[in-house]
mmCIF file with all atom_site columns, C-alpha atoms in Angstrom:
data_model
loop_
_atom_site.group_PDB
_atom_site.id
_atom_site.type_symbol
_atom_site.label_atom_id
_atom_site.label_alt_id
_atom_site.label_comp_id
_atom_site.label_asym_id
_atom_site.label_entity_id
_atom_site.label_seq_id
_atom_site.pdbx_PDB_ins_code
_atom_site.Cartn_x
_atom_site.Cartn_y
_atom_site.Cartn_z
_atom_site.occupancy
_atom_site.B_iso_or_equiv
_atom_site.pdbx_formal_charge
_atom_site.auth_seq_id
_atom_site.auth_comp_id
_atom_site.auth_asym_id
_atom_site.auth_atom_id
_atom_site.pdbx_PDB_model_num
ATOM 1   C CA . MET A 1 1   ? 41.277  104.285 105.920 1.00 0.00 ? 1   MET A CA 1
ATOM 2   C CA . THR A 1 2   ? 42.446  104.265 109.511 1.00 0.00 ? 2   THR A CA 1
ATOM 3   C CA . THR A 1 3   ? 42.067  101.082 111.559 1.00 0.00 ? 3   THR A CA 1
ATOM 4   C CA . VAL A 1 4   ? 41.503  101.507 115.295 1.00 0.00 ? 4   VAL A CA 1
ATOM 5   C CA . PHE A 1 5   ? 42.505  98.695  117.658 1.00 0.00 ? 5   PHE A CA 1
ATOM 6   C CA . ILE A 1 6   ? 40.970  98.482  121.142 1.00 0.00 ? 6   ILE A CA 1
ATOM 7   C CA . ARG A 1 7   ? 43.071  96.795  123.769 1.00 0.00 ? 7   ARG A CA 1
ATOM 8   C CA . PRO A 1 8   ? 41.258  94.075  125.782 1.00 0.00 ? 8   PRO A CA 1
ATOM 9   C CA . ALA A 1 9   ? 41.164  96.125  128.987 1.00 0.00 ? 9   ALA A CA 1
ATOM 10  C CA . ALA A 1 10  ? 39.891  99.191  127.167 1.00 0.00 ? 10  ALA A CA 1
ATOM 11  C CA . GLY A 1 11  ? 37.296  97.065  125.374 1.00 0.00 ? 11  GLY A CA 1
ATOM 12  C CA . ALA A 1 12  ? 36.013  95.674  128.686 1.00 0.00 ? 12  ALA A CA 1
ATOM 13  C CA . THR A 1 13  ? 35.711  99.194  130.050 1.00 0.00 ? 13  THR A CA 1
ATOM 14  C CA . LEU A 1 14  ? 33.820  100.325 126.951 1.00 0.00 ? 14  LEU A CA 1
ATOM 15  C CA . LEU A 1 15  ? 31.400  97.379  127.231 1.00 0.00 ? 15  LEU A CA 1
ATOM 16  C CA . ALA A 1 16  ? 30.796  98.157  130.897 1.00 0.00 ? 16  ALA A CA 1
ATOM 17  C CA . ILE A 1 17  ? 29.951  101.770 130.041 1.00 0.00 ? 17  ILE A CA 1
ATOM 18  C CA . ILE A 1 18  ? 27.575  100.640 127.274 1.00 0.00 ? 18  ILE A CA 1
ATOM 19  C CA . GLY A 1 19  ? 25.914  98.198  129.681 1.00 0.00 ? 19  GLY A CA 1
ATOM 20  C CA . LEU A 1 20  ? 25.448  100.948 132.255 1.00 0.00 ? 20  LEU A CA 1
ATOM 21  C CA . VAL A 1 21  ? 23.854  103.228 129.667 1.00 0.00 ? 21  VAL A CA 1
ATOM 22  C CA . LEU A 1 22  ? 21.466  100.485 128.507 1.00 0.00 ? 22  LEU A CA 1
ATOM 23  C CA . THR A 1 23  ? 20.508  99.679  132.092 1.00 0.00 ? 23  THR A CA 1
ATOM 24  C CA . SER A 1 24  ? 19.784  103.322 132.802 1.00 0.00 ? 24  SER A CA 1
ATOM 25  C CA . CYS A 1 25  ? 17.638  103.584 129.663 1.00 0.00 ? 25  CYS A CA 1
ATOM 26  C CA . GLY A 1 26  ? 15.675  100.509 130.738 1.00 0.00 ? 26  GLY A CA 1
ATOM 27  C CA . GLU A 1 27  ? 14.981  102.012 134.144 1.00 0.00 ? 27  GLU A CA 1
ATOM 28  C CA . VAL A 1 28  ? 13.746  105.251 132.583 1.00 0.00 ? 28  VAL A CA 1
ATOM 29  C CA . ALA A 1 29  ? 11.486  103.282 130.252 1.00 0.00 ? 29  ALA A CA 1
ATOM 30  C CA . ARG A 1 30  ? 10.096  101.295 133.170 1.00 0.00 ? 30  ARG A CA 1
ATOM 31  C CA . THR A 1 31  ? 9.137   104.383 135.134 1.00 0.00 ? 31  THR A CA 1
ATOM 32  C CA . GLY A 1 32  ? 7.918   106.262 132.043 1.00 0.00 ? 32  GLY A CA 1
ATOM 33  C CA . ARG A 1 33  ? 9.191   109.215 130.026 1.00 0.00 ? 33  ARG A CA 1
ATOM 34  C CA . GLY A 1 34  ? 7.755   111.933 132.258 1.00 0.00 ? 34  GLY A CA 1
ATOM 35  C CA . PRO A 1 35  ? 9.892   114.046 134.604 1.00 0.00 ? 35  PRO A CA 1
ATOM 36  C CA . ALA A 1 36  ? 8.245   112.528 137.712 1.00 0.00 ? 36  ALA A CA 1
ATOM 37  C CA . PHE A 1 37  ? 8.024   108.913 138.860 1.00 0.00 ? 37  PHE A CA 1
ATOM 38  C CA . LEU A 1 38  ? 5.684   107.105 141.229 1.00 0.00 ? 38  LEU A CA 1
ATOM 39  C CA . ILE A 1 39  ? 6.861   105.637 144.536 1.00 0.00 ? 39  ILE A CA 1
ATOM 40  C CA . ILE A 1 40  ? 4.858   103.061 146.510 1.00 0.00 ? 40  ILE A CA 1
ATOM 41  C CA . ASP A 1 41  ? 5.548   103.948 150.137 1.00 0.00 ? 41  ASP A CA 1
ATOM 42  C CA . ARG A 1 42  ? 3.353   101.212 151.580 1.00 0.00 ? 42  ARG A CA 1
ATOM 43  C CA . LEU A 1 43  ? 1.468   98.183  150.254 1.00 0.00 ? 43  LEU A CA 1
ATOM 44  C CA . GLU A 1 44  ? -0.876  96.428  152.684 1.00 0.00 ? 44  GLU A CA 1
ATOM 45  C CA . ALA A 1 45  ? -3.813  94.023  152.601 1.00 0.00 ? 45  ALA A CA 1
ATOM 46  C CA . SER A 1 46  ? -6.633  92.771  154.809 1.00 0.00 ? 46  SER A CA 1
ATOM 47  C CA . SER A 1 47  ? -8.810  89.675  154.858 1.00 0.00 ? 47  SER A CA 1
ATOM 48  C CA . GLY A 1 48  ? -12.408 90.177  153.790 1.00 0.00 ? 48  GLY A CA 1
ATOM 49  C CA . ALA A 1 49  ? -13.483 88.636  157.095 1.00 0.00 ? 49  ALA A CA 1
ATOM 50  C CA . GLN A 1 50  ? -11.557 91.342  158.994 1.00 0.00 ? 50  GLN A CA 1
ATOM 51  C CA . PRO A 1 51  ? -11.564 94.275  156.558 1.00 0.00 ? 51  PRO A CA 1
ATOM 52  C CA . ASP A 1 52  ? -10.021 96.800  158.956 1.00 0.00 ? 52  ASP A CA 1
ATOM 53  C CA . ALA A 1 53  ? -7.023  94.647  159.943 1.00 0.00 ? 53  ALA A CA 1
ATOM 54  C CA . PHE A 1 54  ? -4.472  95.749  157.324 1.00 0.00 ? 54  PHE A CA 1
ATOM 55  C CA . GLY A 1 55  ? -0.966  94.327  157.461 1.00 0.00 ? 55  GLY A CA 1
ATOM 56  C CA . SER A 1 56  ? 2.141   93.634  155.391 1.00 0.00 ? 56  SER A CA 1
ATOM 57  C CA . ILE A 1 57  ? 1.186   89.938  154.996 1.00 0.00 ? 57  ILE A CA 1
ATOM 58  C CA . LEU A 1 58  ? -2.253  88.722  153.902 1.00 0.00 ? 58  LEU A CA 1
ATOM 59  C CA . PHE A 1 59  ? -3.724  85.469  155.200 1.00 0.00 ? 59  PHE A CA 1
ATOM 60  C CA . SER A 1 60  ? -6.472  84.965  152.645 1.00 0.00 ? 60  SER A CA 1
ATOM 61  C CA . ASP A 1 61  ? -9.252  82.649  153.838 1.00 0.00 ? 61  ASP A CA 1
ATOM 62  C CA . VAL A 1 62  ? -10.730 80.693  150.927 1.00 0.00 ? 62  VAL A CA 1
ATOM 63  C CA . GLN A 1 63  ? -14.032 80.536  152.803 1.00 0.00 ? 63  GLN A CA 1
ATOM 64  C CA . THR A 1 64  ? -15.302 81.965  156.087 1.00 0.00 ? 64  THR A CA 1
ATOM 65  C CA . LEU A 1 65  ? -18.006 80.512  158.329 1.00 0.00 ? 65  LEU A CA 1
ATOM 66  C CA . VAL A 1 66  ? -20.349 83.358  159.264 1.00 0.00 ? 66  VAL A CA 1
ATOM 67  C CA . ASP A 1 67  ? -22.948 83.191  162.050 1.00 0.00 ? 67  ASP A CA 1
ATOM 68  C CA . THR A 1 68  ? -26.437 83.574  160.595 1.00 0.00 ? 68  THR A CA 1
ATOM 69  C CA . THR A 1 69  ? -29.818 83.294  162.319 1.00 0.00 ? 69  THR A CA 1
ATOM 70  C CA . VAL A 1 70  ? -32.346 81.060  160.539 1.00 0.00 ? 70  VAL A CA 1
ATOM 71  C CA . ASN A 1 71  ? -35.754 80.381  162.141 1.00 0.00 ? 71  ASN A CA 1
ATOM 72  C CA . GLY A 1 72  ? -34.425 81.499  165.484 1.00 0.00 ? 72  GLY A CA 1
ATOM 73  C CA . GLN A 1 73  ? -31.375 79.230  165.269 1.00 0.00 ? 73  GLN A CA 1
ATOM 74  C CA . THR A 1 74  ? -27.793 80.412  164.808 1.00 0.00 ? 74  THR A CA 1
ATOM 75  C CA . ILE A 1 75  ? -25.935 78.465  162.160 1.00 0.00 ? 75  ILE A CA 1
ATOM 76  C CA . ARG A 1 76  ? -22.558 78.955  160.536 1.00 0.00 ? 76  ARG A CA 1
ATOM 77  C CA . VAL A 1 77  ? -22.824 79.574  156.792 1.00 0.00 ? 77  VAL A CA 1
ATOM 78  C CA . PRO A 1 78  ? -19.821 79.186  154.441 1.00 0.00 ? 78  PRO A CA 1
ATOM 79  C CA . THR A 1 79  ? -19.200 82.594  152.866 1.00 0.00 ? 79  THR A CA 1
ATOM 80  C CA . VAL A 1 80  ? -16.671 83.926  150.366 1.00 0.00 ? 80  VAL A CA 1
ATOM 81  C CA . PHE A 1 81  ? -15.190 87.395  150.841 1.00 0.00 ? 81  PHE A CA 1
ATOM 82  C CA . SER A 1 82  ? -12.904 89.304  148.538 1.00 0.00 ? 82  SER A CA 1
ATOM 83  C CA . ASP A 1 83  ? -9.710  90.633  150.153 1.00 0.00 ? 83  ASP A CA 1
ATOM 84  C CA . SER A 1 84  ? -8.717  94.288  150.055 1.00 0.00 ? 84  SER A CA 1
ATOM 85  C CA . GLY A 1 85  ? -5.404  95.939  149.297 1.00 0.00 ? 85  GLY A CA 1
ATOM 86  C CA . ARG A 1 86  ? -4.272  99.440  150.187 1.00 0.00 ? 86  ARG A CA 1
ATOM 87  C CA . ALA A 1 87  ? -1.428  101.374 148.572 1.00 0.00 ? 87  ALA A CA 1
ATOM 88  C CA . THR A 1 88  ? 0.127   104.666 149.630 1.00 0.00 ? 88  THR A CA 1
ATOM 89  C CA . PHE A 1 89  ? 1.931   106.685 146.938 1.00 0.00 ? 89  PHE A CA 1
ATOM 90  C CA . ARG A 1 90  ? 4.160   109.710 146.650 1.00 0.00 ? 90  ARG A CA 1
ATOM 91  C CA . LEU A 1 91  ? 6.016   111.115 143.692 1.00 0.00 ? 91  LEU A CA 1
ATOM 92  C CA . ALA A 1 92  ? 9.534   112.326 143.061 1.00 0.00 ? 92  ALA A CA 1
ATOM 93  C CA . LEU A 1 93  ? 11.368  113.997 140.196 1.00 0.00 ? 93  LEU A CA 1
ATOM 94  C CA . LYS A 1 94  ? 13.994  112.175 138.167 1.00 0.00 ? 94  LYS A CA 1
ATOM 95  C CA . ASN A 1 95  ? 16.097  115.334 137.935 1.00 0.00 ? 95  ASN A CA 1
ATOM 96  C CA . PRO A 1 96  ? 14.715  117.962 140.337 1.00 0.00 ? 96  PRO A CA 1
ATOM 97  C CA . GLY A 1 97  ? 17.204  120.693 139.505 1.00 0.00 ? 97  GLY A CA 1
ATOM 98  C CA . SER A 1 98  ? 16.582  120.614 135.757 1.00 0.00 ? 98  SER A CA 1
ATOM 99  C CA . VAL A 1 99  ? 12.774  120.552 135.990 1.00 0.00 ? 99  VAL A CA 1
ATOM 100 C CA . THR A 1 100 ? 11.601  122.805 138.781 1.00 0.00 ? 100 THR A CA 1
ATOM 101 C CA . GLY A 1 101 ? 14.684  124.023 140.578 1.00 0.00 ? 101 GLY A CA 1
ATOM 102 C CA . PRO A 1 102 ? 14.562  124.151 144.375 1.00 0.00 ? 102 PRO A CA 1
ATOM 103 C CA . LEU A 1 103 ? 10.749  124.448 144.507 1.00 0.00 ? 103 LEU A CA 1
ATOM 104 C CA . GLY A 1 104 ? 10.090  120.731 143.930 1.00 0.00 ? 104 GLY A CA 1
ATOM 105 C CA . PRO A 1 105 ? 7.248   119.155 141.903 1.00 0.00 ? 105 PRO A CA 1
ATOM 106 C CA . THR A 1 106 ? 4.445   121.276 140.456 1.00 0.00 ? 106 THR A CA 1
ATOM 107 C CA . THR A 1 107 ? 0.828   120.437 139.670 1.00 0.00 ? 107 THR A CA 1
ATOM 108 C CA . LEU A 1 108 ? 1.888   119.399 136.163 1.00 0.00 ? 108 LEU A CA 1
ATOM 109 C CA . ASN A 1 109 ? 3.940   116.612 137.753 1.00 0.00 ? 109 ASN A CA 1
ATOM 110 C CA . GLU A 1 110 ? 0.998   115.226 139.736 1.00 0.00 ? 110 GLU A CA 1
ATOM 111 C CA . ILE A 1 111 ? 0.204   111.642 138.746 1.00 0.00 ? 111 ILE A CA 1
ATOM 112 C CA . THR A 1 112 ? -3.283  110.171 138.413 1.00 0.00 ? 112 THR A CA 1
ATOM 113 C CA . VAL A 1 113 ? -3.347  106.392 138.878 1.00 0.00 ? 113 VAL A CA 1
ATOM 114 C CA . THR A 1 114 ? -6.175  104.810 136.871 1.00 0.00 ? 114 THR A CA 1
ATOM 115 C CA . ARG A 1 115 ? -5.663  101.044 136.821 1.00 0.00 ? 115 ARG A CA 1
ATOM 116 C CA . TYR A 1 116 ? -3.714  98.164  138.303 1.00 0.00 ? 116 TYR A CA 1
ATOM 117 C CA . ARG A 1 117 ? -2.723  94.569  137.612 1.00 0.00 ? 117 ARG A CA 1
ATOM 118 C CA . VAL A 1 118 ? -2.282  91.693  140.079 1.00 0.00 ? 118 VAL A CA 1
ATOM 119 C CA . ARG A 1 119 ? -0.198  88.599  139.330 1.00 0.00 ? 119 ARG A CA 1
ATOM 120 C CA . PHE A 1 120 ? 0.528   85.714  141.729 1.00 0.00 ? 120 PHE A CA 1
ATOM 121 C CA . SER A 1 121 ? 3.705   83.622  141.815 1.00 0.00 ? 121 SER A CA 1
ATOM 122 C CA . ARG A 1 122 ? 5.330   80.998  144.021 1.00 0.00 ? 122 ARG A CA 1
ATOM 123 C CA . ALA A 1 123 ? 8.938   80.722  145.142 1.00 0.00 ? 123 ALA A CA 1
ATOM 124 C CA . ASP A 1 124 ? 9.119   77.077  144.012 1.00 0.00 ? 124 ASP A CA 1
ATOM 125 C CA . GLY A 1 125 ? 8.479   78.092  140.397 1.00 0.00 ? 125 GLY A CA 1
ATOM 126 C CA . ARG A 1 126 ? 5.119   76.312  140.121 1.00 0.00 ? 126 ARG A CA 1
ATOM 127 C CA . ASN A 1 127 ? 3.165   79.229  138.698 1.00 0.00 ? 127 ASN A CA 1
ATOM 128 C CA . THR A 1 128 ? 0.477   77.839  136.389 1.00 0.00 ? 128 THR A CA 1
ATOM 129 C CA . PRO A 1 129 ? -2.674  79.990  136.866 1.00 0.00 ? 129 PRO A CA 1
ATOM 130 C CA . GLY A 1 130 ? -5.699  77.931  137.885 1.00 0.00 ? 130 GLY A CA 1
ATOM 131 C CA . VAL A 1 131 ? -3.477  75.027  138.969 1.00 0.00 ? 131 VAL A CA 1
ATOM 132 C CA . ASP A 1 132 ? -0.720  76.306  141.240 1.00 0.00 ? 132 ASP A CA 1
ATOM 133 C CA . VAL A 1 133 ? -1.754  79.934  141.789 1.00 0.00 ? 133 VAL A CA 1
ATOM 134 C CA . PRO A 1 134 ? -4.912  82.004  141.274 1.00 0.00 ? 134 PRO A CA 1
ATOM 135 C CA . PHE A 1 135 ? -5.478  83.713  137.958 1.00 0.00 ? 135 PHE A CA 1
ATOM 136 C CA . GLY A 1 136 ? -4.184  87.273  137.707 1.00 0.00 ? 136 GLY A CA 1
ATOM 137 C CA . PHE A 1 137 ? -6.492  90.129  136.862 1.00 0.00 ? 137 PHE A CA 1
ATOM 138 C CA . ASP A 1 138 ? -6.690  93.829  135.999 1.00 0.00 ? 138 ASP A CA 1
ATOM 139 C CA . GLY A 1 139 ? -8.749  96.407  137.866 1.00 0.00 ? 139 GLY A CA 1
ATOM 140 C CA . ALA A 1 140 ? -9.565  100.108 137.854 1.00 0.00 ? 140 ALA A CA 1
ATOM 141 C CA . VAL A 1 141 ? -8.809  102.713 140.515 1.00 0.00 ? 141 VAL A CA 1
ATOM 142 C CA . THR A 1 142 ? -8.639  106.498 140.469 1.00 0.00 ? 142 THR A CA 1
ATOM 143 C CA . VAL A 1 143 ? -6.433  108.568 142.732 1.00 0.00 ? 143 VAL A CA 1
ATOM 144 C CA . THR A 1 144 ? -4.210  111.600 142.098 1.00 0.00 ? 144 THR A CA 1
ATOM 145 C CA . VAL A 1 145 ? -0.878  111.815 143.888 1.00 0.00 ? 145 VAL A CA 1
ATOM 146 C CA . PRO A 1 146 ? -0.315  115.502 144.698 1.00 0.00 ? 146 PRO A CA 1
ATOM 147 C CA . ALA A 1 147 ? 2.940   117.392 144.300 1.00 0.00 ? 147 ALA A CA 1
ATOM 148 C CA . GLY A 1 148 ? 4.811   117.287 147.587 1.00 0.00 ? 148 GLY A CA 1
ATOM 149 C CA . GLY A 1 149 ? 2.214   115.044 149.238 1.00 0.00 ? 149 GLY A CA 1
ATOM 150 C CA . SER A 1 150 ? 0.924   111.478 149.324 1.00 0.00 ? 150 SER A CA 1
ATOM 151 C CA . ALA A 1 151 ? -2.249  109.610 148.393 1.00 0.00 ? 151 ALA A CA 1
ATOM 152 C CA . THR A 1 152 ? -3.764  106.282 149.472 1.00 0.00 ? 152 THR A CA 1
ATOM 153 C CA . VAL A 1 153 ? -6.114  104.098 147.442 1.00 0.00 ? 153 VAL A CA 1
ATOM 154 C CA . GLY A 1 154 ? -7.950  100.846 148.168 1.00 0.00 ? 154 GLY A CA 1
ATOM 155 C CA . PHE A 1 155 ? -8.394  97.996  145.685 1.00 0.00 ? 155 PHE A CA 1
ATOM 156 C CA . ASP A 1 156 ? -9.264  94.288  145.429 1.00 0.00 ? 156 ASP A CA 1
ATOM 157 C CA . ILE A 1 157 ? -6.155  92.166  145.785 1.00 0.00 ? 157 ILE A CA 1
ATOM 158 C CA . VAL A 1 158 ? -8.016  88.820  145.841 1.00 0.00 ? 158 VAL A CA 1
ATOM 159 C CA . ARG A 1 159 ? -11.407 88.712  144.131 1.00 0.00 ? 159 ARG A CA 1
ATOM 160 C CA . HIS A 1 160 ? -14.437 86.523  144.817 1.00 0.00 ? 160 HIS A CA 1
ATOM 161 C CA . THR A 1 161 ? -13.861 84.822  141.485 1.00 0.00 ? 161 THR A CA 1
ATOM 162 C CA . ASN A 1 162 ? -10.331 83.836  142.539 1.00 0.00 ? 162 ASN A CA 1
ATOM 163 C CA . LYS A 1 163 ? -11.812 81.895  145.458 1.00 0.00 ? 163 LYS A CA 1
ATOM 164 C CA . GLU A 1 164 ? -14.506 80.311  143.282 1.00 0.00 ? 164 GLU A CA 1
ATOM 165 C CA . GLU A 1 165 ? -11.903 78.819  140.916 1.00 0.00 ? 165 GLU A CA 1
ATOM 166 C CA . PRO A 1 166 ? -9.102  76.247  141.357 1.00 0.00 ? 166 PRO A CA 1
ATOM 167 C CA . PRO A 1 167 ? -6.746  76.019  143.070 1.00 0.00 ? 167 PRO A CA 1
ATOM 168 C CA . LEU A 1 168 ? -8.435  78.036  145.857 1.00 0.00 ? 168 LEU A CA 1
ATOM 169 C CA . SER A 1 169 ? -11.874 76.406  145.555 1.00 0.00 ? 169 SER A CA 1
ATOM 170 C CA . ASN A 1 170 ? -10.196 73.004  146.042 1.00 0.00 ? 170 ASN A CA 1
ATOM 171 C CA . MET A 1 171 ? -8.929  74.107  149.464 1.00 0.00 ? 171 MET A CA 1
ATOM 172 C CA . ARG A 1 172 ? -12.354 74.447  151.081 1.00 0.00 ? 172 ARG A CA 1
ATOM 173 C CA . PHE A 1 173 ? -13.033 72.216  154.083 1.00 0.00 ? 173 PHE A CA 1
ATOM 174 C CA . SER A 1 174 ? -9.304  71.404  154.162 1.00 0.00 ? 174 SER A CA 1
ATOM 175 C CA . GLY A 1 175 ? -9.326  69.886  150.684 1.00 0.00 ? 175 GLY A CA 1
ATOM 176 C CA . GLY A 1 176 ? -6.395  70.194  148.269 1.00 0.00 ? 176 GLY A CA 1
ATOM 177 C CA . ALA A 1 177 ? -3.270  71.901  149.568 1.00 0.00 ? 177 ALA A CA 1
ATOM 178 C CA . ASN A 1 178 ? -3.304  73.046  153.177 1.00 0.00 ? 178 ASN A CA 1
ATOM 179 C CA . ILE A 1 179 ? -1.503  76.322  152.428 1.00 0.00 ? 179 ILE A CA 1
ATOM 180 C CA . ILE A 1 180 ? -0.499  77.999  149.175 1.00 0.00 ? 180 ILE A CA 1
ATOM 181 C CA . SER A 1 181 ? 2.129   80.689  149.764 1.00 0.00 ? 181 SER A CA 1
ATOM 182 C CA . THR A 1 182 ? 2.416   83.273  147.009 1.00 0.00 ? 182 THR A CA 1
ATOM 183 C CA . ILE A 1 183 ? 3.842   86.660  146.207 1.00 0.00 ? 183 ILE A CA 1
ATOM 184 C CA . ALA A 1 184 ? 1.309   89.079  144.761 1.00 0.00 ? 184 ALA A CA 1
ATOM 185 C CA . GLU A 1 185 ? 2.922   91.502  142.324 1.00 0.00 ? 185 GLU A CA 1
ATOM 186 C CA . VAL A 1 186 ? 0.773   94.623  142.022 1.00 0.00 ? 186 VAL A CA 1
ATOM 187 C CA . THR A 1 187 ? 1.561   97.074  139.225 1.00 0.00 ? 187 THR A CA 1
ATOM 188 C CA . PHE A 1 188 ? -0.133  100.470 139.110 1.00 0.00 ? 188 PHE A CA 1
ATOM 189 C CA . TYR A 1 189 ? -0.478  102.525 135.907 1.00 0.00 ? 189 TYR A CA 1
ATOM 190 C CA . GLY A 1 190 ? -1.218  106.217 135.475 1.00 0.00 ? 190 GLY A CA 1
ATOM 191 C CA . ARG A 1 191 ? -0.311  109.492 133.780 1.00 0.00 ? 191 ARG A CA 1
ATOM 192 C CA . ASP A 1 192 ? 0.978   112.855 134.871 1.00 0.00 ? 192 ASP A CA 1
ATOM 193 C CA . GLN A 1 193 ? -1.029  115.984 134.047 1.00 0.00 ? 193 GLN A CA 1
ATOM 194 C CA . VAL A 1 194 ? 0.792   116.424 130.730 1.00 0.00 ? 194 VAL A CA 1
ATOM 195 C CA . GLY A 1 195 ? -0.045  112.885 129.595 1.00 0.00 ? 195 GLY A CA 1
ATOM 196 C CA . ASN A 1 196 ? 3.230   111.056 130.280 1.00 0.00 ? 196 ASN A CA 1
ATOM 197 C CA . GLU A 1 197 ? 2.606   107.423 131.222 1.00 0.00 ? 197 GLU A CA 1
ATOM 198 C CA . VAL A 1 198 ? 3.910   106.232 134.595 1.00 0.00 ? 198 VAL A CA 1
ATOM 199 C CA . MET A 1 199 ? 3.969   102.865 136.347 1.00 0.00 ? 199 MET A CA 1
ATOM 200 C CA . ALA A 1 200 ? 5.130   101.445 139.681 1.00 0.00 ? 200 ALA A CA 1
ATOM 201 C CA . THR A 1 201 ? 5.239   97.890  141.074 1.00 0.00 ? 201 THR A CA 1
ATOM 202 C CA . GLY A 1 202 ? 5.034   96.567  144.617 1.00 0.00 ? 202 GLY A CA 1
ATOM 203 C CA . ASN A 1 203 ? 4.977   93.076  146.149 1.00 0.00 ? 203 ASN A CA 1
ATOM 204 C CA . ILE A 1 204 ? 3.186   91.569  149.134 1.00 0.00 ? 204 ILE A CA 1
ATOM 205 C CA . THR A 1 205 ? 3.050   88.040  150.567 1.00 0.00 ? 205 THR A CA 1
ATOM 206 C CA . VAL A 1 206 ? -0.354  86.345  150.269 1.00 0.00 ? 206 VAL A CA 1
ATOM 207 C CA . ASN A 1 207 ? -0.893  82.990  151.991 1.00 0.00 ? 207 ASN A CA 1
ATOM 208 C CA . PHE A 1 208 ? -4.069  81.111  151.017 1.00 0.00 ? 208 PHE A CA 1
ATOM 209 C CA . GLY A 1 209 ? -5.769  78.512  153.207 1.00 0.00 ? 209 GLY A CA 1
ATOM 210 C CA . ASP A 1 210 ? -9.001  77.431  154.861 1.00 0.00 ? 210 ASP A CA 1
ATOM 211 C CA . PHE A 1 211 ? -8.117  79.219  158.101 1.00 0.00 ? 211 PHE A CA 1
ATOM 212 C CA . GLY A 1 212 ? -9.939  79.319  161.401 1.00 0.00 ? 212 GLY A CA 1
ATOM 213 C CA . ASP A 1 213 ? -12.813 81.795  161.375 1.00 0.00 ? 213 ASP A CA 1
ATOM 214 C CA . PRO A 1 214 ? -13.319 84.782  163.715 1.00 0.00 ? 214 PRO A CA 1
ATOM 215 C CA . ARG A 1 215 ? -16.454 84.919  165.858 1.00 0.00 ? 215 ARG A CA 1
#
C-alpha cells in the first residue's frame, strides 16, 4: 500500500478548490438544473393609495383616510389598501455556447413564472412574524419570459390581511411603533418549457407607518 502525504500548502490549495466546486454547485442548485436562469431586472412597488406611483422604495400606509360623501357631507373614512409590486424579468443561459451556440436562447428555454413568496425582515434582527414584522405569504402569478426578451408581472407585496394583523394594525392612528422599516424578500418560482424548475430572488425596502394621506 502506498501512503500519500499532502504538504500543508498543497492541502490548503486542495481545500480551496473543493470549496470553490461546492460553492458553484450550490449556485447551480439555487437557480435550478435547467440551461437557462431567471434574472430580475427591476423590482418596484406602489402604495395602494397611489397605485400608479411605482418606485424602488415602498412607503406602505397601514390605513388611508378616503373622502366619502354621506348624506351630502364629505367625511374621511379609514380604509385599508393592499400594496402592489411589479417585477421585470429576462432570462440568460448558464453556458450559451454549449446549449444554443451563437443564436441565443430558444423557445424551449423560455421560463413561465407561476408563484411567488414574500418574507419580511428587519436589519436589527427582530424578525418575529406578527410581532416585529408582518407575516410572510405565498401567492400565484403567471407570466412567460420570452427568449431574447423581457416580461413584467404585477403582484401583491403587502396584502390587506397584513394590515389587519399585528404589528401593522397596532400602528393605526399613530399607535404602536411610528415606523417599521423592513426588507421584503420576494422569491419567484417557475419552470422552463422542458419542465426544469427555476427560481430568482429580489429585495425591496418597505417602510410601514400611518402616513399622511393624499387628497
